[in-house]
mmCIF file of C-alpha atoms in Angstrom:
data_model
loop_
_atom_site.group_PDB
_atom_site.id
_atom_site.type_symbol
_atom_site.label_atom_id
_atom_site.label_comp_id
_atom_site.label_asym_id
_atom_site.label_seq_id
_atom_site.Cartn_x
_atom_site.Cartn_y
_atom_site.Cartn_z
ATOM 1 C CA UNK A 1 138.117 120.106 45.853
ATOM 2 C CA UNK A 2 139.095 118.949 49.322
ATOM 3 C CA UNK A 3 138.054 116.993 52.362
ATOM 4 C CA UNK A 4 137.493 118.621 55.752
ATOM 5 C CA UNK A 5 138.735 117.219 59.062
ATOM 6 C CA UNK A 6 137.564 118.350 62.497
ATOM 7 C CA UNK A 7 139.872 116.869 65.142
ATOM 8 C CA UNK A 8 138.571 117.143 68.746
ATOM 9 C CA UNK A 9 137.210 120.625 68.081
ATOM 10 C CA UNK A 10 135.678 122.497 71.059
ATOM 11 C CA UNK A 11 134.138 125.888 71.575
ATOM 12 C CA UNK A 12 133.869 127.263 75.116
ATOM 13 C CA UNK A 13 132.595 130.809 75.584
ATOM 14 C CA UNK A 14 133.951 133.293 78.142
ATOM 15 C CA UNK A 15 131.088 132.559 80.559
ATOM 16 C CA UNK A 16 132.056 128.887 80.613
ATOM 17 C CA UNK A 17 129.289 127.686 78.267
ATOM 18 C CA UNK A 18 130.425 124.781 76.096
ATOM 19 C CA UNK A 19 128.808 125.005 72.662
ATOM 20 C CA UNK A 20 130.814 122.233 70.997
ATOM 21 C CA UNK A 21 132.775 119.527 72.803
ATOM 22 C CA UNK A 22 135.547 117.371 71.319
ATOM 23 C CA UNK A 23 133.891 117.144 67.897
ATOM 24 C CA UNK A 24 135.761 114.866 65.491
ATOM 25 C CA UNK A 25 134.497 114.333 61.938
ATOM 26 C CA UNK A 26 136.449 113.260 58.856
ATOM 27 C CA UNK A 27 134.572 114.538 55.800
ATOM 28 C CA UNK A 28 135.698 113.012 52.527
ATOM 29 C CA UNK A 29 136.335 114.920 49.325
ATOM 30 C CA UNK A 30 133.028 115.525 47.454
ATOM 31 C CA UNK A 31 130.985 114.151 50.379
ATOM 32 C CA UNK A 32 127.677 115.682 51.508
ATOM 33 C CA UNK A 33 127.593 115.711 55.311
ATOM 34 C CA UNK A 34 124.572 116.908 57.286
ATOM 35 C CA UNK A 35 124.818 118.116 60.875
ATOM 36 C CA UNK A 36 121.471 117.658 62.604
ATOM 37 C CA UNK A 37 120.180 118.086 66.133
ATOM 38 C CA UNK A 38 117.863 120.131 68.329
ATOM 39 C CA UNK A 39 117.975 123.937 68.339
ATOM 40 C CA UNK A 40 120.976 125.124 70.339
ATOM 41 C CA UNK A 41 122.892 121.830 70.079
ATOM 42 C CA UNK A 42 126.006 123.445 68.573
ATOM 43 C CA UNK A 43 125.680 122.468 64.924
ATOM 44 C CA UNK A 44 125.739 126.049 63.592
ATOM 45 C CA UNK A 45 128.650 126.904 65.895
ATOM 46 C CA UNK A 46 130.563 123.965 64.410
ATOM 47 C CA UNK A 47 129.834 125.207 60.893
ATOM 48 C CA UNK A 48 130.912 128.741 61.789
ATOM 49 C CA UNK A 49 134.196 127.402 63.189
ATOM 50 C CA UNK A 50 134.887 125.673 59.860
ATOM 51 C CA UNK A 51 134.090 128.954 58.095
ATOM 52 C CA UNK A 52 136.380 130.915 60.399
ATOM 53 C CA UNK A 53 133.511 133.076 61.693
ATOM 54 C CA UNK A 54 133.898 131.578 65.179
ATOM 55 C CA UNK A 55 137.206 131.033 66.964
ATOM 56 C CA UNK A 56 138.238 127.552 68.115
ATOM 57 C CA UNK A 57 138.942 126.938 71.804
ATOM 58 C CA UNK A 58 140.582 123.540 71.354
ATOM 59 C CA UNK A 59 141.308 121.151 68.506
ATOM 60 C CA UNK A 60 142.176 121.606 64.840
ATOM 61 C CA UNK A 61 140.277 122.061 61.574
ATOM 62 C CA UNK A 62 141.876 121.160 58.253
ATOM 63 C CA UNK A 63 140.551 121.914 54.771
ATOM 64 C CA UNK A 64 142.431 119.826 52.266
ATOM 65 C CA UNK A 65 146.006 119.492 53.534
ATOM 66 C CA UNK A 66 145.979 122.835 55.351
ATOM 67 C CA UNK A 67 145.184 123.464 59.030
ATOM 68 C CA UNK A 68 143.013 126.601 59.002
ATOM 69 C CA UNK A 69 142.626 127.406 62.715
ATOM 70 C CA UNK A 70 144.293 130.800 62.243
ATOM 71 C CA UNK A 71 143.412 131.379 58.590
ATOM 72 C CA UNK A 72 140.977 134.293 57.947
ATOM 73 C CA UNK A 73 137.573 133.314 56.491
ATOM 74 C CA UNK A 74 138.231 134.899 53.083
ATOM 75 C CA UNK A 75 141.395 132.804 52.648
ATOM 76 C CA UNK A 76 139.812 129.429 53.492
ATOM 77 C CA UNK A 77 138.413 128.933 49.975
ATOM 78 C CA UNK A 78 134.900 128.067 51.147
ATOM 79 C CA UNK A 79 131.496 129.511 50.264
ATOM 80 C CA UNK A 80 128.579 129.863 52.690
ATOM 81 C CA UNK A 81 124.839 129.830 52.019
ATOM 82 C CA UNK A 82 122.676 131.261 54.823
ATOM 83 C CA UNK A 83 118.997 130.867 55.629
ATOM 84 C CA UNK A 84 118.289 134.581 55.091
ATOM 85 C CA UNK A 85 119.825 134.640 51.567
ATOM 86 C CA UNK A 86 121.787 137.863 52.396
ATOM 87 C CA UNK A 87 121.214 139.361 48.928
ATOM 88 C CA UNK A 88 121.900 143.012 48.123
ATOM 89 C CA UNK A 89 118.425 144.479 47.430
ATOM 90 C CA UNK A 90 119.698 147.278 45.147
ATOM 91 C CA UNK A 91 121.666 144.906 42.891
ATOM 92 C CA UNK A 92 120.426 142.738 40.041
ATOM 93 C CA UNK A 93 120.680 138.963 40.202
ATOM 94 C CA UNK A 94 123.688 139.148 37.890
ATOM 95 C CA UNK A 95 125.477 141.656 40.120
ATOM 96 C CA UNK A 96 124.582 139.769 43.318
ATOM 97 C CA UNK A 97 126.109 136.609 41.917
ATOM 98 C CA UNK A 98 129.205 138.321 40.562
ATOM 99 C CA UNK A 99 129.892 140.810 43.380
ATOM 100 C CA UNK A 100 132.301 138.562 45.303
ATOM 101 C CA UNK A 101 134.283 137.871 42.161
ATOM 102 C CA UNK A 102 134.444 141.606 41.448
ATOM 103 C CA UNK A 103 135.924 142.207 44.903
ATOM 104 C CA UNK A 104 138.552 139.590 44.131
ATOM 105 C CA UNK A 105 139.356 141.607 40.975
ATOM 106 C CA UNK A 106 138.740 138.784 38.519
ATOM 107 C CA UNK A 107 138.583 139.831 34.840
ATOM 108 C CA UNK A 108 135.137 140.870 33.594
ATOM 109 C CA UNK A 109 135.140 138.070 31.048
ATOM 110 C CA UNK A 110 135.795 135.449 33.743
ATOM 111 C CA UNK A 111 133.090 136.927 36.000
ATOM 112 C CA UNK A 112 130.596 136.850 33.120
ATOM 113 C CA UNK A 113 131.488 133.246 32.262
ATOM 114 C CA UNK A 114 131.057 132.039 35.832
ATOM 115 C CA UNK A 115 127.818 133.953 36.473
ATOM 116 C CA UNK A 116 126.176 132.770 33.260
ATOM 117 C CA UNK A 117 127.340 129.204 33.809
ATOM 118 C CA UNK A 118 125.856 129.202 37.333
ATOM 119 C CA UNK A 119 122.648 130.805 36.064
ATOM 120 C CA UNK A 120 122.337 128.038 33.478
ATOM 121 C CA UNK A 121 122.828 125.346 36.130
ATOM 122 C CA UNK A 122 120.225 126.961 38.390
ATOM 123 C CA UNK A 123 117.666 127.985 35.750
ATOM 124 C CA UNK A 124 118.168 131.693 36.438
ATOM 125 C CA UNK A 125 119.064 132.901 32.945
ATOM 126 C CA UNK A 126 115.840 134.880 32.447
ATOM 127 C CA UNK A 127 116.090 136.536 35.896
ATOM 128 C CA UNK A 128 119.616 137.963 35.689
ATOM 129 C CA UNK A 129 118.449 141.578 35.326
ATOM 130 C CA UNK A 130 115.813 141.398 38.078
ATOM 131 C CA UNK A 131 116.206 142.714 41.627
ATOM 132 C CA UNK A 132 115.697 140.330 44.582
ATOM 133 C CA UNK A 133 112.324 141.896 45.497
ATOM 134 C CA UNK A 134 110.945 140.699 42.136
ATOM 135 C CA UNK A 135 111.845 137.053 42.887
ATOM 136 C CA UNK A 136 110.059 134.294 44.765
ATOM 137 C CA UNK A 137 111.609 132.721 47.866
ATOM 138 C CA UNK A 138 112.838 129.750 45.884
ATOM 139 C CA UNK A 139 114.384 131.975 43.210
ATOM 140 C CA UNK A 140 116.165 134.055 45.876
ATOM 141 C CA UNK A 141 117.598 130.888 47.362
ATOM 142 C CA UNK A 142 118.858 129.882 43.936
ATOM 143 C CA UNK A 143 120.615 133.244 43.631
ATOM 144 C CA UNK A 144 122.258 132.659 47.021
ATOM 145 C CA UNK A 145 123.362 129.232 45.765
ATOM 146 C CA UNK A 146 124.625 130.808 42.547
ATOM 147 C CA UNK A 147 126.721 133.304 44.468
ATOM 148 C CA UNK A 148 128.387 130.345 46.204
ATOM 149 C CA UNK A 149 128.843 128.343 42.984
ATOM 150 C CA UNK A 150 130.635 131.122 41.086
ATOM 151 C CA UNK A 151 133.320 131.178 43.779
ATOM 152 C CA UNK A 152 134.338 127.656 42.666
ATOM 153 C CA UNK A 153 135.321 126.916 46.274
ATOM 154 C CA UNK A 154 136.819 123.820 47.847
ATOM 155 C CA UNK A 155 133.729 123.417 50.033
ATOM 156 C CA UNK A 156 130.161 124.644 50.504
ATOM 157 C CA UNK A 157 128.905 125.407 54.010
ATOM 158 C CA UNK A 158 125.106 125.681 54.257
ATOM 159 C CA UNK A 159 123.317 126.893 57.386
ATOM 160 C CA UNK A 160 119.617 125.907 57.253
ATOM 161 C CA UNK A 161 119.298 127.388 53.744
ATOM 162 C CA UNK A 162 115.729 126.135 53.183
ATOM 163 C CA UNK A 163 114.179 127.061 56.518
ATOM 164 C CA UNK A 164 112.432 130.193 55.181
ATOM 165 C CA UNK A 165 110.647 128.332 52.379
ATOM 166 C CA UNK A 166 107.156 126.878 52.544
ATOM 167 C CA UNK A 167 106.778 123.099 52.899
ATOM 168 C CA UNK A 168 106.161 122.307 49.213
ATOM 169 C CA UNK A 169 109.049 124.451 48.015
ATOM 170 C CA UNK A 170 111.363 122.967 50.642
ATOM 171 C CA UNK A 171 110.769 119.489 49.206
ATOM 172 C CA UNK A 172 111.550 120.751 45.708
ATOM 173 C CA UNK A 173 114.650 122.651 46.807
ATOM 174 C CA UNK A 174 115.938 119.645 48.807
ATOM 175 C CA UNK A 175 116.063 117.677 45.574
ATOM 176 C CA UNK A 176 117.669 120.565 43.693
ATOM 177 C CA UNK A 177 120.395 121.136 46.292
ATOM 178 C CA UNK A 178 121.193 117.404 46.379
ATOM 179 C CA UNK A 179 121.378 117.230 42.578
ATOM 180 C CA UNK A 180 123.511 120.344 42.432
ATOM 181 C CA UNK A 181 125.977 119.004 44.983
ATOM 182 C CA UNK A 182 126.296 115.708 43.094
ATOM 183 C CA UNK A 183 126.788 117.474 39.750
ATOM 184 C CA UNK A 184 129.398 119.895 41.075
ATOM 185 C CA UNK A 185 131.122 117.347 43.293
ATOM 186 C CA UNK A 186 131.911 119.943 45.973
ATOM 187 C CA UNK A 187 132.494 118.833 49.575
ATOM 188 C CA UNK A 188 129.472 120.133 51.528
ATOM 189 C CA UNK A 189 128.538 120.570 55.188
ATOM 190 C CA UNK A 190 124.832 121.228 55.593
ATOM 191 C CA UNK A 191 123.227 122.234 58.903
ATOM 192 C CA UNK A 192 119.570 121.601 59.703
ATOM 193 C CA UNK A 193 117.286 120.828 62.635
ATOM 194 C CA UNK A 194 114.923 118.961 60.286
ATOM 195 C CA UNK A 195 115.673 115.241 60.454
ATOM 196 C CA UNK A 196 113.670 114.570 57.245
ATOM 197 C CA UNK A 197 115.959 117.009 55.416
ATOM 198 C CA UNK A 198 118.981 115.313 56.935
ATOM 199 C CA UNK A 199 117.883 111.800 56.018
ATOM 200 C CA UNK A 200 116.979 112.616 52.416
ATOM 201 C CA UNK A 201 120.047 114.698 51.563
ATOM 202 C CA UNK A 202 123.139 113.505 53.366
ATOM 203 C CA UNK A 203 125.654 110.871 52.282
ATOM 204 C CA UNK A 204 126.254 110.683 56.030
ATOM 205 C CA UNK A 205 124.404 112.363 58.881
ATOM 206 C CA UNK A 206 125.990 113.530 62.133
ATOM 207 C CA UNK A 207 123.554 113.713 65.051
ATOM 208 C CA UNK A 208 124.590 116.252 67.683
ATOM 209 C CA UNK A 209 123.215 116.736 71.188
ATOM 210 C CA UNK A 210 124.392 119.508 73.534
ATOM 211 C CA UNK A 211 127.590 120.024 71.562
ATOM 212 C CA UNK A 212 128.561 116.346 71.478
ATOM 213 C CA UNK A 213 128.521 114.001 68.496
ATOM 214 C CA UNK A 214 126.129 111.129 69.168
ATOM 215 C CA UNK A 215 126.528 109.180 65.937
ATOM 216 C CA UNK A 216 127.647 109.727 62.356
ATOM 217 C CA UNK A 217 126.511 107.215 59.752
ATOM 218 C CA UNK A 218 124.629 106.713 56.524
ATOM 219 C CA UNK A 219 120.958 107.724 56.949
ATOM 220 C CA UNK A 220 119.660 104.127 56.795
ATOM 221 C CA UNK A 221 122.197 102.995 59.386
ATOM 222 C CA UNK A 222 121.038 105.727 61.772
ATOM 223 C CA UNK A 223 117.479 104.508 61.339
ATOM 224 C CA UNK A 224 118.213 100.769 61.588
ATOM 225 C CA UNK A 225 120.991 100.790 64.204
ATOM 226 C CA UNK A 226 120.803 103.937 66.349
ATOM 227 C CA UNK A 227 123.712 104.103 68.765
ATOM 228 C CA UNK A 228 121.636 105.309 71.705
ATOM 229 C CA UNK A 229 118.198 106.413 72.885
ATOM 230 C CA UNK A 230 118.687 109.984 71.703
ATOM 231 C CA UNK A 231 119.497 109.021 68.119
ATOM 232 C CA UNK A 232 116.696 106.445 68.131
ATOM 233 C CA UNK A 233 114.145 109.010 69.250
ATOM 234 C CA UNK A 234 115.415 111.848 67.078
ATOM 235 C CA UNK A 235 115.589 109.926 63.806
ATOM 236 C CA UNK A 236 112.171 108.882 62.534
ATOM 237 C CA UNK A 237 108.820 110.658 62.364
ATOM 238 C CA UNK A 238 106.643 109.999 64.270
ATOM 239 C CA UNK A 239 109.267 109.202 66.884
ATOM 240 C CA UNK A 240 110.072 105.705 68.089
ATOM 241 C CA UNK A 241 107.859 104.400 70.918
ATOM 242 C CA UNK A 242 109.967 103.419 73.932
ATOM 243 C CA UNK A 243 109.129 101.478 77.095
ATOM 244 C CA UNK A 244 110.977 99.528 79.780
ATOM 245 C CA UNK A 245 110.279 95.805 79.576
ATOM 246 C CA UNK A 246 111.303 92.465 81.023
ATOM 247 C CA UNK A 247 113.024 90.056 78.672
ATOM 248 C CA UNK A 248 112.263 86.377 79.388
ATOM 249 C CA UNK A 249 112.669 83.071 77.584
ATOM 250 C CA UNK A 250 109.675 80.775 77.225
ATOM 251 C CA UNK A 251 109.094 77.747 74.990
ATOM 252 C CA UNK A 252 112.488 78.278 73.421
ATOM 253 C CA UNK A 253 111.812 81.892 72.409
ATOM 254 C CA UNK A 254 112.368 85.333 73.842
ATOM 255 C CA UNK A 255 109.440 87.446 75.048
ATOM 256 C CA UNK A 256 109.303 91.139 75.969
ATOM 257 C CA UNK A 257 106.720 91.982 78.642
ATOM 258 C CA UNK A 258 105.561 95.441 79.667
ATOM 259 C CA UNK A 259 102.358 96.116 81.567
ATOM 260 C CA UNK A 260 99.784 93.604 80.364
ATOM 261 C CA UNK A 261 101.543 93.173 77.010
ATOM 262 C CA UNK A 262 103.611 90.115 76.086
ATOM 263 C CA UNK A 263 105.244 89.871 72.651
ATOM 264 C CA UNK A 264 107.331 87.055 71.214
ATOM 265 C CA UNK A 265 110.585 88.378 69.770
ATOM 266 C CA UNK A 266 111.288 87.189 66.231
ATOM 267 C CA UNK A 267 114.123 84.640 66.064
ATOM 268 C CA UNK A 268 115.992 86.893 63.628
ATOM 269 C CA UNK A 269 116.655 89.394 66.417
ATOM 270 C CA UNK A 270 118.999 87.065 68.316
ATOM 271 C CA UNK A 271 121.018 86.472 65.155
ATOM 272 C CA UNK A 272 121.258 90.184 64.329
ATOM 273 C CA UNK A 273 121.588 91.437 67.910
ATOM 274 C CA UNK A 274 123.251 88.635 69.893
ATOM 275 C CA UNK A 275 123.804 91.046 72.787
ATOM 276 C CA UNK A 276 120.130 90.734 73.775
ATOM 277 C CA UNK A 277 120.859 87.301 75.269
ATOM 278 C CA UNK A 278 122.685 89.027 78.110
ATOM 279 C CA UNK A 279 119.397 90.712 79.110
ATOM 280 C CA UNK A 280 117.415 87.517 79.665
ATOM 281 C CA UNK A 281 115.700 87.793 83.028
ATOM 282 C CA UNK A 282 116.539 91.497 83.194
ATOM 283 C CA UNK A 283 115.035 94.862 82.333
ATOM 284 C CA UNK A 284 115.699 96.356 78.925
ATOM 285 C CA UNK A 285 114.359 99.355 77.038
ATOM 286 C CA UNK A 286 112.372 98.289 73.978
ATOM 287 C CA UNK A 287 111.823 100.580 70.990
ATOM 288 C CA UNK A 288 108.977 100.077 68.516
ATOM 289 C CA UNK A 289 108.773 102.308 65.467
ATOM 290 C CA UNK A 290 105.224 103.433 64.514
ATOM 291 C CA UNK A 291 105.635 102.008 61.010
ATOM 292 C CA UNK A 292 106.352 98.533 62.415
ATOM 293 C CA UNK A 293 102.736 98.138 63.610
ATOM 294 C CA UNK A 294 99.691 97.315 61.514
ATOM 295 C CA UNK A 295 95.958 96.740 61.821
ATOM 296 C CA UNK A 296 95.479 92.960 62.090
ATOM 297 C CA UNK A 297 92.329 93.163 59.954
ATOM 298 C CA UNK A 298 94.584 94.256 57.070
ATOM 299 C CA UNK A 299 97.395 91.781 57.875
ATOM 300 C CA UNK A 300 95.664 88.742 59.435
ATOM 301 C CA UNK A 301 98.780 86.579 58.985
ATOM 302 C CA UNK A 302 100.487 88.235 61.966
ATOM 303 C CA UNK A 303 100.930 85.536 64.685
ATOM 304 C CA UNK A 304 98.838 85.753 67.850
ATOM 305 C CA UNK A 305 101.866 86.148 70.075
ATOM 306 C CA UNK A 306 102.836 89.333 68.244
ATOM 307 C CA UNK A 307 99.557 91.179 68.696
ATOM 308 C CA UNK A 308 98.275 93.756 71.149
ATOM 309 C CA UNK A 309 94.739 95.061 71.758
ATOM 310 C CA UNK A 310 94.566 98.811 72.268
ATOM 311 C CA UNK A 311 91.980 101.529 72.822
ATOM 312 C CA UNK A 312 92.340 104.325 70.293
ATOM 313 C CA UNK A 313 92.642 107.779 71.884
ATOM 314 C CA UNK A 314 93.243 109.799 68.702
ATOM 315 C CA UNK A 315 93.083 109.080 64.969
ATOM 316 C CA UNK A 316 94.871 111.261 62.417
ATOM 317 C CA UNK A 317 94.058 110.560 58.771
ATOM 318 C CA UNK A 318 96.816 111.851 56.481
ATOM 319 C CA UNK A 319 95.624 110.411 53.186
ATOM 320 C CA UNK A 320 98.525 108.071 52.496
ATOM 321 C CA UNK A 321 98.522 106.796 56.089
ATOM 322 C CA UNK A 322 96.637 106.909 59.363
ATOM 323 C CA UNK A 323 98.294 107.655 62.715
ATOM 324 C CA UNK A 324 96.576 106.214 65.770
ATOM 325 C CA UNK A 325 97.498 107.179 69.341
ATOM 326 C CA UNK A 326 96.841 104.764 72.187
ATOM 327 C CA UNK A 327 97.870 104.181 75.811
ATOM 328 C CA UNK A 328 99.781 101.227 77.217
ATOM 329 C CA UNK A 329 99.813 100.343 80.916
ATOM 330 C CA UNK A 330 103.563 100.774 81.386
ATOM 331 C CA UNK A 331 105.500 103.915 82.316
ATOM 332 C CA UNK A 332 107.414 105.871 79.653
ATOM 333 C CA UNK A 333 111.196 105.806 79.613
ATOM 334 C CA UNK A 334 112.442 108.674 81.748
ATOM 335 C CA UNK A 335 116.075 109.594 81.036
ATOM 336 C CA UNK A 336 117.973 112.761 80.125
ATOM 337 C CA UNK A 337 117.728 111.682 76.484
ATOM 338 C CA UNK A 338 113.953 111.186 76.498
ATOM 339 C CA UNK A 339 113.415 114.457 78.362
ATOM 340 C CA UNK A 340 115.522 116.221 75.724
ATOM 341 C CA UNK A 341 113.580 114.567 72.896
ATOM 342 C CA UNK A 342 110.165 115.392 74.330
ATOM 343 C CA UNK A 343 111.218 118.996 74.829
ATOM 344 C CA UNK A 344 112.575 119.270 71.269
ATOM 345 C CA UNK A 345 109.453 117.763 69.709
ATOM 346 C CA UNK A 346 107.248 120.223 71.600
ATOM 347 C CA UNK A 347 108.662 123.364 70.010
ATOM 348 C CA UNK A 348 109.120 126.623 71.988
ATOM 349 C CA UNK A 349 110.774 126.574 75.409
ATOM 350 C CA UNK A 350 107.522 127.114 77.352
ATOM 351 C CA UNK A 351 105.882 124.192 75.514
ATOM 352 C CA UNK A 352 108.954 122.032 76.054
ATOM 353 C CA UNK A 353 108.797 122.566 79.811
ATOM 354 C CA UNK A 354 105.140 121.567 79.900
ATOM 355 C CA UNK A 355 105.823 118.497 77.740
ATOM 356 C CA UNK A 356 108.570 117.292 80.067
ATOM 357 C CA UNK A 357 106.251 117.771 83.050
ATOM 358 C CA UNK A 358 103.603 115.692 81.276
ATOM 359 C CA UNK A 359 106.160 112.959 80.604
ATOM 360 C CA UNK A 360 107.104 112.869 84.287
ATOM 361 C CA UNK A 361 103.460 112.808 85.298
ATOM 362 C CA UNK A 362 102.817 109.870 82.936
ATOM 363 C CA UNK A 363 105.785 108.058 84.448
ATOM 364 C CA UNK A 364 104.330 108.522 87.931
ATOM 365 C CA UNK A 365 100.918 107.229 86.815
ATOM 366 C CA UNK A 366 102.486 104.330 84.900
ATOM 367 C CA UNK A 367 101.040 104.885 81.409
ATOM 368 C CA UNK A 368 102.704 105.627 78.070
ATOM 369 C CA UNK A 369 101.236 107.001 74.842
ATOM 370 C CA UNK A 370 102.238 105.119 71.705
ATOM 371 C CA UNK A 371 101.722 106.027 68.046
ATOM 372 C CA UNK A 372 101.182 103.531 65.221
ATOM 373 C CA UNK A 373 101.409 104.371 61.501
ATOM 374 C CA UNK A 374 98.777 102.322 59.699
ATOM 375 C CA UNK A 375 97.597 101.563 56.191
ATOM 376 C CA UNK A 376 94.855 104.061 55.201
ATOM 377 C CA UNK A 377 92.437 101.126 54.734
ATOM 378 C CA UNK A 378 92.298 100.675 58.499
ATOM 379 C CA UNK A 379 88.923 100.975 60.162
ATOM 380 C CA UNK A 380 90.521 102.270 63.362
ATOM 381 C CA UNK A 381 88.315 104.859 65.065
ATOM 382 C CA UNK A 382 88.610 106.922 68.232
ATOM 383 C CA UNK A 383 87.268 105.383 71.451
ATOM 384 C CA UNK A 384 87.252 101.928 69.843
ATOM 385 C CA UNK A 385 89.388 98.853 70.484
ATOM 386 C CA UNK A 386 91.830 97.822 67.776
ATOM 387 C CA UNK A 387 94.052 94.778 67.461
ATOM 388 C CA UNK A 388 97.517 95.651 66.249
ATOM 389 C CA UNK A 389 100.218 93.342 64.983
ATOM 390 C CA UNK A 390 103.841 94.211 65.733
ATOM 391 C CA UNK A 391 106.804 93.268 63.558
ATOM 392 C CA UNK A 392 109.011 92.014 66.376
ATOM 393 C CA UNK A 393 111.871 91.320 63.954
ATOM 394 C CA UNK A 394 112.339 95.093 63.922
ATOM 395 C CA UNK A 395 112.293 95.758 67.661
ATOM 396 C CA UNK A 396 115.102 97.896 69.073
ATOM 397 C CA UNK A 397 116.780 97.226 72.427
ATOM 398 C CA UNK A 398 118.686 99.633 74.681
ATOM 399 C CA UNK A 399 120.496 99.240 77.987
ATOM 400 C CA UNK A 400 118.401 100.940 80.705
ATOM 401 C CA UNK A 401 121.488 102.193 82.551
ATOM 402 C CA UNK A 402 123.587 103.566 79.673
ATOM 403 C CA UNK A 403 120.922 104.157 77.014
ATOM 404 C CA UNK A 404 123.197 102.480 74.450
ATOM 405 C CA UNK A 405 121.783 100.248 71.741
ATOM 406 C CA UNK A 406 122.130 96.497 72.240
ATOM 407 C CA UNK A 407 123.745 94.858 69.210
ATOM 408 C CA UNK A 408 126.823 92.659 69.512
ATOM 409 C CA UNK A 409 127.803 90.278 72.268
ATOM 410 C CA UNK A 410 127.979 92.017 75.674
#
């Protein structure tokens, strides 16, 4: 097994397009790293450079103690798993899994041992004689995984391997891939655009935007202490609500004020984020996660100075929770990061363009749409007023000029 080091790796195409810029990541031996970001952000290009399928413009990549910039893919001792499975339709499961070993001219006995061992790990023993067309999507993905396992490589590289599966099967396969990686102890780089996949699978998660690394940390750290607006808005579903606010001190405590809303900031925030003191009497971007709001009728102990009355525009009942959408009389945050996030969350390019236009229109009007994730017992209904309590100990603060999170002393 081996670690993988990317040292200021860049990829610039002939037309001048920069796909990856100065990417540096030190991946430890046996670690599971997830690269996540919007479509087209460069994460797959980075993976392909590690695999040797894409040339490197600048920087170095090392696998173990060996720099592999000029090493052919087949000599890098890695195994890739793709989203389209890439199985040979005319071969049995057994032959698909063992074909790469056959090309390497391993003895038949060794090929048989490895294939049957992988089949046992993946629960494929009874399917070894079947052709891919006779398998379900999940079984085909297991075969693709098995083909990688039998290689006994130094590292696995996985490019959105679950994207072709239905939602229920994806959840199941996420758990299986994570268990498999832990059991085998193979260094793994996993690419996905799905932040839920990233958060549930990775030992660490690297968030990438337009070819640049934004933050790499443990999943909980990304959620609790996002480095900037982009990471804050990308990690979490529904996305963090963001608004520009004034930060003032009154009666010994800090208050954030936006539109007609005034909220007392919990005293714990100053201890955990002493840098907020530098923003007293100034503008600051405040982030409120949907899950940090609750219907006051369910949690009546929430203090009065941490409540807001809202008119419900939309109610979405999801069984285990209720999402309510409401407007606040303050403009949305309008930066390159928030434009990128709104576009990404809207899907196809045409929809993204419309979504960004809507964001800019809302900014001109001076209203923002927030989402709150509530207990299913809530009586919240559309076109009705609801009083929400906000856990202000969990507010996030960002500099309005740089978009960076406010944490330590400034």
